[in-house]
mmCIF file of C-alpha atoms in Angstrom:
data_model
loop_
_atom_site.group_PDB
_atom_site.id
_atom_site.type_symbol
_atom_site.label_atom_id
_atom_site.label_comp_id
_atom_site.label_asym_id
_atom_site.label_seq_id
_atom_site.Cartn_x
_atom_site.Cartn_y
_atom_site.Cartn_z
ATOM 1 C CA UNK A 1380 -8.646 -9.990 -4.620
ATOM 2 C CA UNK A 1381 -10.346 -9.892 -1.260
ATOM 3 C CA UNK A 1382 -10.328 -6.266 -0.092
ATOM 4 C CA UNK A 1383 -8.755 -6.967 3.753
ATOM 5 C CA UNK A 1384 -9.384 -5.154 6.470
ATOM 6 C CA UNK A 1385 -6.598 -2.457 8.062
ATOM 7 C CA UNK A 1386 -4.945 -4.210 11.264
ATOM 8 C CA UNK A 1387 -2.668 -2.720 13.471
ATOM 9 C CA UNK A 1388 0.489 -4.561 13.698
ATOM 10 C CA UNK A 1389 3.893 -3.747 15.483
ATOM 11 C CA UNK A 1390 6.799 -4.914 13.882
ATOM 12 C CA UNK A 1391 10.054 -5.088 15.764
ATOM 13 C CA UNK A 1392 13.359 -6.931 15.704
ATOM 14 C CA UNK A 1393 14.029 -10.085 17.589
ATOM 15 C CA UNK A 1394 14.555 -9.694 21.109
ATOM 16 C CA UNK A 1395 17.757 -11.729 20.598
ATOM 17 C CA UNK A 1396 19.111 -9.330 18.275
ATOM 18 C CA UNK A 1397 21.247 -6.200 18.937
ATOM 19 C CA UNK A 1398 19.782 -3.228 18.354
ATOM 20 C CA UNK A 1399 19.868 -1.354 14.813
ATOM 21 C CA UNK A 1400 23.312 1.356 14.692
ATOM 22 C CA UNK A 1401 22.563 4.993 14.919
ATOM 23 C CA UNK A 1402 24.800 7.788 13.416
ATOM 24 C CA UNK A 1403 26.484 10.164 15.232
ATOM 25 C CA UNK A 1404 26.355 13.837 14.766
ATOM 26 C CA UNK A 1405 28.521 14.856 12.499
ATOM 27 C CA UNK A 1406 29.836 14.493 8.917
ATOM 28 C CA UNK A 1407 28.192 10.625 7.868
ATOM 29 C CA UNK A 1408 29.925 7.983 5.648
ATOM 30 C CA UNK A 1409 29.866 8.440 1.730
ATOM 31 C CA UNK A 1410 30.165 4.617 0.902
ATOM 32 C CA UNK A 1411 30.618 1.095 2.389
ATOM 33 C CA UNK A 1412 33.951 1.121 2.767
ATOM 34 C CA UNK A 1413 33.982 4.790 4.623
ATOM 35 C CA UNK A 1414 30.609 3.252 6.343
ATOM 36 C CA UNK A 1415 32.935 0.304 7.466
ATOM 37 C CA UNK A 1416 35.708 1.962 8.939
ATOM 38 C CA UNK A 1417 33.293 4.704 10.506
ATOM 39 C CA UNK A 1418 31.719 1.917 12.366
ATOM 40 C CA UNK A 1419 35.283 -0.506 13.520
ATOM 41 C CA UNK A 1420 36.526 3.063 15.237
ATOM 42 C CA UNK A 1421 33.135 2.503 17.206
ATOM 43 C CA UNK A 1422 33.644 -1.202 17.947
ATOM 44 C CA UNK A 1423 31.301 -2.137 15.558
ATOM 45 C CA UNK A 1424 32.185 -4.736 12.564
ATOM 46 C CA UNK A 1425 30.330 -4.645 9.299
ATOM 47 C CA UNK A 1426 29.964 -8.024 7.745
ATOM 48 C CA UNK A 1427 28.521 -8.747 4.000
ATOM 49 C CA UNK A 1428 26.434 -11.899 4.992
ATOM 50 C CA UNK A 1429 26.433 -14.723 2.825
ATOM 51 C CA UNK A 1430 24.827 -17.926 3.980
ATOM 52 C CA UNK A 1431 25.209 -21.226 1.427
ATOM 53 C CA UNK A 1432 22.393 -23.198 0.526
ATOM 54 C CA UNK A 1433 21.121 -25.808 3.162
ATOM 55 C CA UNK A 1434 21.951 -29.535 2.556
ATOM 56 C CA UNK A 1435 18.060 -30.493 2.598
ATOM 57 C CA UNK A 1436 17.164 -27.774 0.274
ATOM 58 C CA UNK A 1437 17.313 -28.444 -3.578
ATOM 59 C CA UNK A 1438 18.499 -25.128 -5.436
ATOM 60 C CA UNK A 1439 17.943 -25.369 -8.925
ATOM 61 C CA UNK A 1440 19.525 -22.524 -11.360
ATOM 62 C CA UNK A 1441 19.086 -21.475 -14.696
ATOM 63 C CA UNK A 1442 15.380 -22.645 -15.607
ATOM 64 C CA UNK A 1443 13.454 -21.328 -18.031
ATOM 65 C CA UNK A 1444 10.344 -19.005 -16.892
ATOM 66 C CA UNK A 1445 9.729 -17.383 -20.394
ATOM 67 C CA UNK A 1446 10.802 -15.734 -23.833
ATOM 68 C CA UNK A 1447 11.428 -12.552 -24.574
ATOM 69 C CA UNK A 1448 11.970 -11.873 -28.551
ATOM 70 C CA UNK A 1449 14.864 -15.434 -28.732
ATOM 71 C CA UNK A 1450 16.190 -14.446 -25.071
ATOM 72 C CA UNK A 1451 15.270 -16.885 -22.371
ATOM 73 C CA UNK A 1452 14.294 -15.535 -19.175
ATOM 74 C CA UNK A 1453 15.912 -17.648 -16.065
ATOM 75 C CA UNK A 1454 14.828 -18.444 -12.513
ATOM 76 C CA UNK A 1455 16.642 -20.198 -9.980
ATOM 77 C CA UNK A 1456 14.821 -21.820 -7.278
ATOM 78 C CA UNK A 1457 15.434 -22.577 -3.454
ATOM 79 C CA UNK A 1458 13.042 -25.954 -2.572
ATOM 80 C CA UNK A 1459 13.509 -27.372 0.888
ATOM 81 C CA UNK A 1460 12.883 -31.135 1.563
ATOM 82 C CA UNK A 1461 9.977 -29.831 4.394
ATOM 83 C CA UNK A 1462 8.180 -26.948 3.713
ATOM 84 C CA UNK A 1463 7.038 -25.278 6.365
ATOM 85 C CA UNK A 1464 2.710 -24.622 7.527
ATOM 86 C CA UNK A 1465 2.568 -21.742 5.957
ATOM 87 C CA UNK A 1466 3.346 -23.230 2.543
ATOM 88 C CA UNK A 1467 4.737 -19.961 0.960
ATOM 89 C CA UNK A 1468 6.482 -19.105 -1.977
ATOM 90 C CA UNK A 1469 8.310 -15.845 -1.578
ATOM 91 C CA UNK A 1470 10.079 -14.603 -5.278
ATOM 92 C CA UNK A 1471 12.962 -12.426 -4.864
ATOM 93 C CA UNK A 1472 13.820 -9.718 -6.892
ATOM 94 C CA UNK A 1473 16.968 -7.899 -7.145
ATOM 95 C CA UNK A 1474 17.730 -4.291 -7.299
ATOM 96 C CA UNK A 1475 20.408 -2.374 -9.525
ATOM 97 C CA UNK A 1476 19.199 0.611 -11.163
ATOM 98 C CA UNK A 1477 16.545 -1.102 -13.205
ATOM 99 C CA UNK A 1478 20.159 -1.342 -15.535
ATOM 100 C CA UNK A 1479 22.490 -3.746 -13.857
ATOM 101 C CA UNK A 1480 22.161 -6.530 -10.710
ATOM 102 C CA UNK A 1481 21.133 -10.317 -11.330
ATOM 103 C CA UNK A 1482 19.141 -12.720 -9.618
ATOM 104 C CA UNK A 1483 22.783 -14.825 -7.879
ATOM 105 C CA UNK A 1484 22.393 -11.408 -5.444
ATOM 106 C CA UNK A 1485 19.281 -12.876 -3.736
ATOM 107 C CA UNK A 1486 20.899 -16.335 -3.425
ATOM 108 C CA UNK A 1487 21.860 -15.606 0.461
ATOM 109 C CA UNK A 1488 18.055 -14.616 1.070
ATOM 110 C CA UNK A 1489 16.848 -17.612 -0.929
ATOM 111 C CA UNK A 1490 19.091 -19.310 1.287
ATOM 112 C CA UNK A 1491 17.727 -17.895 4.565
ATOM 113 C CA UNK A 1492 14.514 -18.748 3.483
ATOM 114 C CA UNK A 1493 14.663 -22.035 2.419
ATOM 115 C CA UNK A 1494 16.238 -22.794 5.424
ATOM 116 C CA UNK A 1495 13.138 -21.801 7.456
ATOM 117 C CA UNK A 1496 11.188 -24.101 4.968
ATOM 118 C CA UNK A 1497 10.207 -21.568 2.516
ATOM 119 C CA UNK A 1498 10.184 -21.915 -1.141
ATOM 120 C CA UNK A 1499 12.402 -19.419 -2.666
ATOM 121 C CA UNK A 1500 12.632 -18.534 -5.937
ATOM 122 C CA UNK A 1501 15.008 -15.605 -7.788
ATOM 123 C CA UNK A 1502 13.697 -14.494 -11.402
ATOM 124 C CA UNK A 1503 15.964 -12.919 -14.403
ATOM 125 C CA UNK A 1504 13.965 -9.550 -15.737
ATOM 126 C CA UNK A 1505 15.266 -7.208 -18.877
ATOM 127 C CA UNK A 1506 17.643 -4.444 -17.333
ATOM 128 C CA UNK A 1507 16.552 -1.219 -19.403
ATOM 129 C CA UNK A 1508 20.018 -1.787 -21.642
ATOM 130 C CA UNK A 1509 18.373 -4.680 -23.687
ATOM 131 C CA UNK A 1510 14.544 -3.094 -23.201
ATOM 132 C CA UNK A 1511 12.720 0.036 -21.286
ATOM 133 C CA UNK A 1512 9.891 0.036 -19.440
ATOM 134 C CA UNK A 1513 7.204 -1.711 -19.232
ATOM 135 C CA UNK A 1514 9.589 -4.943 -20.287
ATOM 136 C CA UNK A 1515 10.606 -5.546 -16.407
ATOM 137 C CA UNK A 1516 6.672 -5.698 -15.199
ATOM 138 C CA UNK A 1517 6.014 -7.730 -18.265
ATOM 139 C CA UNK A 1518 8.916 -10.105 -16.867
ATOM 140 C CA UNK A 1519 8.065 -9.845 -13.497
ATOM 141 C CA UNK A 1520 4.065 -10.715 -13.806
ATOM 142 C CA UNK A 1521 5.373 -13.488 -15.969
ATOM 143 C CA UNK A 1522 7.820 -15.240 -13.225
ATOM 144 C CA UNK A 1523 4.295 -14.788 -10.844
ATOM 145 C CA UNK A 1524 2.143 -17.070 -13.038
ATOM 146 C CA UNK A 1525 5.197 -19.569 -13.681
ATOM 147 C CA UNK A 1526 5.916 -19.478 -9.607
ATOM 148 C CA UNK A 1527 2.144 -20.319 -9.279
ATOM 149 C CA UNK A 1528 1.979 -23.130 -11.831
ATOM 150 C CA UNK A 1529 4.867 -25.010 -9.912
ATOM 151 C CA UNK A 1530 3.668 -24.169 -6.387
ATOM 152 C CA UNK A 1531 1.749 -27.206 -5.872
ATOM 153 C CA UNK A 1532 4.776 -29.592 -7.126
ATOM 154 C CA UNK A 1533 6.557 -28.443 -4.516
ATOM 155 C CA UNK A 1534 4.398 -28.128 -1.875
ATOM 156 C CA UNK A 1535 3.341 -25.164 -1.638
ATOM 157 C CA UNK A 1536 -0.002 -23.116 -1.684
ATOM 158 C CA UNK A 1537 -0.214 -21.054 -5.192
ATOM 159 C CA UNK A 1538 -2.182 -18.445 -3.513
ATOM 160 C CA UNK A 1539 0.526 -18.344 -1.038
ATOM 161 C CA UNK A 1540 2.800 -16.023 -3.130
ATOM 162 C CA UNK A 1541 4.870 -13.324 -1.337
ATOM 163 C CA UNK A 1542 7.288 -10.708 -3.377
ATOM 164 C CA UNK A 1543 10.270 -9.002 -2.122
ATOM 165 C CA UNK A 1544 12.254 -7.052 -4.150
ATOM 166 C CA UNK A 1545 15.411 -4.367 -2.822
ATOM 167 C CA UNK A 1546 15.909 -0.936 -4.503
ATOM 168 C CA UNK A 1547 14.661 -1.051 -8.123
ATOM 169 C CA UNK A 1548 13.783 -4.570 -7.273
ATOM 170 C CA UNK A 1549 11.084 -2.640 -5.047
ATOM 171 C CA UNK A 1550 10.043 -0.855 -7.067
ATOM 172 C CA UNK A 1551 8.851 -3.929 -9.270
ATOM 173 C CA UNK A 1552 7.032 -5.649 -6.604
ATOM 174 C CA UNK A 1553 5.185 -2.727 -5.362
ATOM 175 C CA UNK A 1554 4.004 -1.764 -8.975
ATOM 176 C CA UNK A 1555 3.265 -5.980 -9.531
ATOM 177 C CA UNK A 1556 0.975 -5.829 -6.299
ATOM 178 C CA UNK A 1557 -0.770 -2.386 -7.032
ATOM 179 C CA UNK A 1558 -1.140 -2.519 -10.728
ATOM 180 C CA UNK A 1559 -4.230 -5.100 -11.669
ATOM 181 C CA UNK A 1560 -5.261 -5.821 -15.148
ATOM 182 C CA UNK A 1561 -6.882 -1.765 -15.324
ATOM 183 C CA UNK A 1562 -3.337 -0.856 -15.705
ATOM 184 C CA UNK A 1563 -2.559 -2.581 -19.091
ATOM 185 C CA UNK A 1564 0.771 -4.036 -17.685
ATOM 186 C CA UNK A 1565 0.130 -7.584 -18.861
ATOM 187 C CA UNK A 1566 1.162 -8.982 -22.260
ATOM 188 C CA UNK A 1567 -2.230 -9.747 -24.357
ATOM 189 C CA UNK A 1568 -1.413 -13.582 -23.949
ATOM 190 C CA UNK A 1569 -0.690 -13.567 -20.232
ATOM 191 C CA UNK A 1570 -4.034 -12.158 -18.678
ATOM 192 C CA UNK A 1571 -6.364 -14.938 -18.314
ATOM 193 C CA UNK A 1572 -3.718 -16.394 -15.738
ATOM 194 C CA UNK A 1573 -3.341 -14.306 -12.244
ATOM 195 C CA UNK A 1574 -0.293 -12.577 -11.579
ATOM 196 C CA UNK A 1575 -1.846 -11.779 -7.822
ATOM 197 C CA UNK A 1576 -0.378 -12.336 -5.084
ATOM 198 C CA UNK A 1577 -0.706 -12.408 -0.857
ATOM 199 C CA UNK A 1578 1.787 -9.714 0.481
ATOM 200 C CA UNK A 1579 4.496 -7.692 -0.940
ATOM 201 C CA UNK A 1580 7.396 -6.625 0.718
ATOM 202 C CA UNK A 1581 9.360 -3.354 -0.789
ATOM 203 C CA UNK A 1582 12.786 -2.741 0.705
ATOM 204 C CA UNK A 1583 14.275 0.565 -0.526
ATOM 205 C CA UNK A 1584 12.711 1.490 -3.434
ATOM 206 C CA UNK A 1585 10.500 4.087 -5.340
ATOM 207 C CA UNK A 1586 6.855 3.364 -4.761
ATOM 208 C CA UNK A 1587 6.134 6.470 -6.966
ATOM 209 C CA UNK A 1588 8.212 7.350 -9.921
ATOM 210 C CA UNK A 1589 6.189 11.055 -10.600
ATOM 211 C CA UNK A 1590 6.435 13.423 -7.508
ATOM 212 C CA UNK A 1591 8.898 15.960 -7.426
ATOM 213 C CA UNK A 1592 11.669 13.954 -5.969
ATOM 214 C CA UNK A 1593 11.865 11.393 -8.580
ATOM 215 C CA UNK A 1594 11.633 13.923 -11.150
ATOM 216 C CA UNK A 1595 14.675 15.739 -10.096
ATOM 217 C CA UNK A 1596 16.098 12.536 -10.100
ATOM 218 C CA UNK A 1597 15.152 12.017 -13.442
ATOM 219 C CA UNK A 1598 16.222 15.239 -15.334
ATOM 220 C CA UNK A 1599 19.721 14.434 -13.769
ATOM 221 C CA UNK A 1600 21.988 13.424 -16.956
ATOM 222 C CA UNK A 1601 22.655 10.197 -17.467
ATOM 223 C CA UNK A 1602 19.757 9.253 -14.755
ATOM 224 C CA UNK A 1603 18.672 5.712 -14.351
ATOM 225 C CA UNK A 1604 14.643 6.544 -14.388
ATOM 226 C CA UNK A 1605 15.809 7.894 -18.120
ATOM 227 C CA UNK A 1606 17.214 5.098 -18.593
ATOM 228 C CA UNK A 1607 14.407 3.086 -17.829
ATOM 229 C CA UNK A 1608 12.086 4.714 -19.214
ATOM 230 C CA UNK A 1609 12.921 5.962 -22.300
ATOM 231 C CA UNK A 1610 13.723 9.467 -22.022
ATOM 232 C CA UNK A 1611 12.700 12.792 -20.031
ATOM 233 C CA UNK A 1612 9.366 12.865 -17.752
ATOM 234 C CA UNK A 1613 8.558 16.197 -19.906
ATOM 235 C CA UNK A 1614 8.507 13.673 -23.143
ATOM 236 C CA UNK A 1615 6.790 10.721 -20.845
ATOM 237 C CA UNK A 1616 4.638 11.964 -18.409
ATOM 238 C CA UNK A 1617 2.076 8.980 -19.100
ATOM 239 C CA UNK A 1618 4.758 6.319 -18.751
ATOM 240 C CA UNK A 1619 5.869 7.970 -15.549
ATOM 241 C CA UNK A 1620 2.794 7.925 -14.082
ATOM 242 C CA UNK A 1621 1.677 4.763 -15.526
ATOM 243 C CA UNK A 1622 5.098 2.873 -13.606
ATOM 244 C CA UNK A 1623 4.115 4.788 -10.554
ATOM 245 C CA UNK A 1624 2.990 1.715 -7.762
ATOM 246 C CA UNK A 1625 0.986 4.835 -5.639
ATOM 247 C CA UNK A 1626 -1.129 5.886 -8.602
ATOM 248 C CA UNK A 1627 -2.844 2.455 -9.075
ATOM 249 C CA UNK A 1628 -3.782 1.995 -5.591
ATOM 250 C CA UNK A 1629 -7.394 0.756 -5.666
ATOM 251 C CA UNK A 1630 -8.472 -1.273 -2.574
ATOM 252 C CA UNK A 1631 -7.621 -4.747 -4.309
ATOM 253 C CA UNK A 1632 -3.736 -4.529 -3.349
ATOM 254 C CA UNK A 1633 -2.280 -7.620 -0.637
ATOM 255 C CA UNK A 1634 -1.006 -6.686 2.788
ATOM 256 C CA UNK A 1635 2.596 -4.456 2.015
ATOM 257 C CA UNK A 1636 5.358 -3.865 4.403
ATOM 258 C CA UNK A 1637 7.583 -0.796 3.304
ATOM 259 C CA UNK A 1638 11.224 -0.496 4.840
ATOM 260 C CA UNK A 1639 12.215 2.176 4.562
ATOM 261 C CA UNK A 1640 16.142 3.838 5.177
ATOM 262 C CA UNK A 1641 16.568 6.132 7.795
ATOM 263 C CA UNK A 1642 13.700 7.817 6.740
ATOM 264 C CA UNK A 1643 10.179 6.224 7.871
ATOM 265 C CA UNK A 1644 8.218 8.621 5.538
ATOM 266 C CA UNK A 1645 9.775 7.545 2.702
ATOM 267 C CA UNK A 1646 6.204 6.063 1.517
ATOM 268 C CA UNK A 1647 3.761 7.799 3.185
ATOM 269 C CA UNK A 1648 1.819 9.226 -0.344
ATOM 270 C CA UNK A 1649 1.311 5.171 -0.937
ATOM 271 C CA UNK A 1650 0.926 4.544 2.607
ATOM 272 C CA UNK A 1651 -1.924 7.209 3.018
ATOM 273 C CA UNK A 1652 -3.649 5.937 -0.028
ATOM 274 C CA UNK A 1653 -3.636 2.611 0.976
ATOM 275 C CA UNK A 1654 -5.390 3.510 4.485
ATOM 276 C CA UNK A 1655 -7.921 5.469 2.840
ATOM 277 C CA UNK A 1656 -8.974 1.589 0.723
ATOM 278 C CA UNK A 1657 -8.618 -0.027 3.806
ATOM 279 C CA UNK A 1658 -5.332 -2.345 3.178
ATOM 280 C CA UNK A 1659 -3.131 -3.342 5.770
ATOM 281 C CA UNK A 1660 0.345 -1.473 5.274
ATOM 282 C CA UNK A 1661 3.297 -1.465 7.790
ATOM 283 C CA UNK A 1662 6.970 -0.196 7.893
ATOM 284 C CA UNK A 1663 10.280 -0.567 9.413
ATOM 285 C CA UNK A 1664 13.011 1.645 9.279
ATOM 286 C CA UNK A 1665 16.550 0.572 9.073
ATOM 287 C CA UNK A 1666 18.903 3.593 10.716
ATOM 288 C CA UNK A 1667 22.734 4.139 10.718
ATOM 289 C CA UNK A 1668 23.273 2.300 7.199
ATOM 290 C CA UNK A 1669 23.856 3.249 3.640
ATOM 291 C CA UNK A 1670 21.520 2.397 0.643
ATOM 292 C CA UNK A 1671 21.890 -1.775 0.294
ATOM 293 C CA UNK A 1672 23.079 -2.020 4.063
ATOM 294 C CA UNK A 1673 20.184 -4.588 3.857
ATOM 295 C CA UNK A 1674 22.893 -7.335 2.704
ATOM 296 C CA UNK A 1675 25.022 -6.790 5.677
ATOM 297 C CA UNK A 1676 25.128 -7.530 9.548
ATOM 298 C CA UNK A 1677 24.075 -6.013 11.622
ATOM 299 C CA UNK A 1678 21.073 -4.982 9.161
ATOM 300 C CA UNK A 1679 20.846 -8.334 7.508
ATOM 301 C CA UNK A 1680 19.041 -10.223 10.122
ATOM 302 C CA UNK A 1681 16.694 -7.873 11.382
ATOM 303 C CA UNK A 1682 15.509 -7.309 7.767
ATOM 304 C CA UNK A 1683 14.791 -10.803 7.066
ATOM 305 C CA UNK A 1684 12.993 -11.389 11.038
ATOM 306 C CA UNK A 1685 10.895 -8.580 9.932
ATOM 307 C CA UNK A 1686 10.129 -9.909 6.899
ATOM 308 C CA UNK A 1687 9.399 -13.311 8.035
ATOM 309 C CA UNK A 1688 6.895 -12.076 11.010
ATOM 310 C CA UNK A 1689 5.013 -10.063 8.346
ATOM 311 C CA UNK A 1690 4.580 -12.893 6.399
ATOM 312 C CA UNK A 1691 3.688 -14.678 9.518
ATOM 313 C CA UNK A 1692 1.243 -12.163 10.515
ATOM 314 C CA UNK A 1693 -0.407 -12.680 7.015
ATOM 315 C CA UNK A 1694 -1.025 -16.509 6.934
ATOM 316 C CA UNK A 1695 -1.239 -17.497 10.765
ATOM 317 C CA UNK A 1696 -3.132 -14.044 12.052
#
């Protein structure tokens, strides 16, 4: 891929849009329902969007992307009637762990999306119950090429390819977009077609899986990175390094937008790395929420303006 030169680009919320809720001083909520009640005694109501699928936008579920070993691996796509000039294909990918979730969670985003004349599509990928790392990247690389094959059917560009994934879900899209064929994350049959693609967008997740933080995560009984993959990091220090999206970083990755949770250096080892290669790399941090507060208002909508100027910003600089 084209090595693309750094740009400078602000991202903010739509004017039109409230602003994003702060915390208070003081003791914060522990979960959404503590979150909920924290914010109605401040006037404040916290809504779970959900949006329904557009009457000129064909949503197909439950196709077939690939096989994994007799289990067929589904993807449900969002196809609008008009797509819009940018002609872009943005694949969702859900969060949960890397051990539960499916892809119905991204339906209201497909739904968003499609609605703006975007194709949307939402891929199945092995959870690590049924099959530990590398499995999901294998999966995920895999619904790439099959999204590219179909672009042009529906209108769209193939290069035109954006990923989003949420939590774990970001985790995947950041490692699809950093790790090229030099990381030996493609099955043997799979690498003579591209799993590239134009931008990646990583909403609250790990973009490295080997600094301390994650590996006090990790030695944490019954933690999800074991889960995932395989066992400690003292038994897998390869495999954690070799899932780690900031350790493949090579000057060949797309444009990336990071948001982040209340903390806007959540990403700044990946960040750094990709300044120093010269590839265009924003963030925007969501305040006053809990982890997922992406799905609700009044976090939904800025999430999804950001998203859609950054993807903007990419095909109509």
């Amino acid at each position: 891929m084209k090595k693309i030169t750094l740009i400078c680009v602000v991202l903010t919320c739509s004017l039109t849009h409230a602003e994003l809720p702060q915390f208070d001083k003081g003791p914060r909520p522990k979960d959404f329902n503590e979150l909920k009640k924290y914010y109605a005694s401040r006037g404040l109501h916290i809504t779970h969007k959900k949006i329904k699928t557009p009457v000129d936008v064909q949503q197909t579920n439950d196709l077939v992307y690939s096989q994994r070993h007799g289990h067929p691996l589904h993807i449900d796509t969002f196809v609008p009637e008009k797509v819009n000039t940018t002609q872009t294909v943005v694949i969702l990918v859900h969060g949960g762990g890397w051990k539960k979730g499916d892809r119905s969670g991204e339906h209201t985003k497909a739904a968003w999306f499609s609605s703006r004349g975007y194709i949307a599509v939402c891929p199945e990928y092995r959870l690590s119950g049924e099959a530990t790392f590398p499995a999901a990247i294998h999966d995920l690389k895999d619904a790439i090429r099959w999204t590219r094959s179909h672009a042009s059917q529906w209108g769209a560009n193939p290069d035109n390819i954006v990923l989003m994934g949420f939590s774990a879900g970001a985790h995947l899209v950041a490692l699809a977009a950093t790790a090229g064929p030099e990381a030996g994350l493609d099955l043997p049959d799979s690498q003579k077609r591209s799993s590239s693609v134009a931008a990646c967008i990583a909403v609250a997740g790990p973009s490295i899986t080997n600094d301390e933080r994650a590996l006090l995560d990790a030695r944490k009984p019954g933690s999800n990175y074991q889960l995932f993959f395989g066992g400690l990091p003292e038994d897998l220090p390869e495999i954690y390094e070799r899932a780690s999206p900031e350790y493949w970083v090579s000057g060949n990755e797309p444009p990336m937008l990071f948001i982040t949770e209340g903390n806007p250096d959540a990403h700044k080892a990946i960040r750094s790395r990709l300044d120093n290669v010269g590839i265009r790399n924003e963030n925007f941090n969501l305040t006053g929420g809990l982890h997922s507060e992406w799905n609700w208002e009044p976090w939904f909508t800025p999430t999804m303006e950001v998203t859609e100027n950054f993807i903007h910003s990419v095909f109509m600089p």
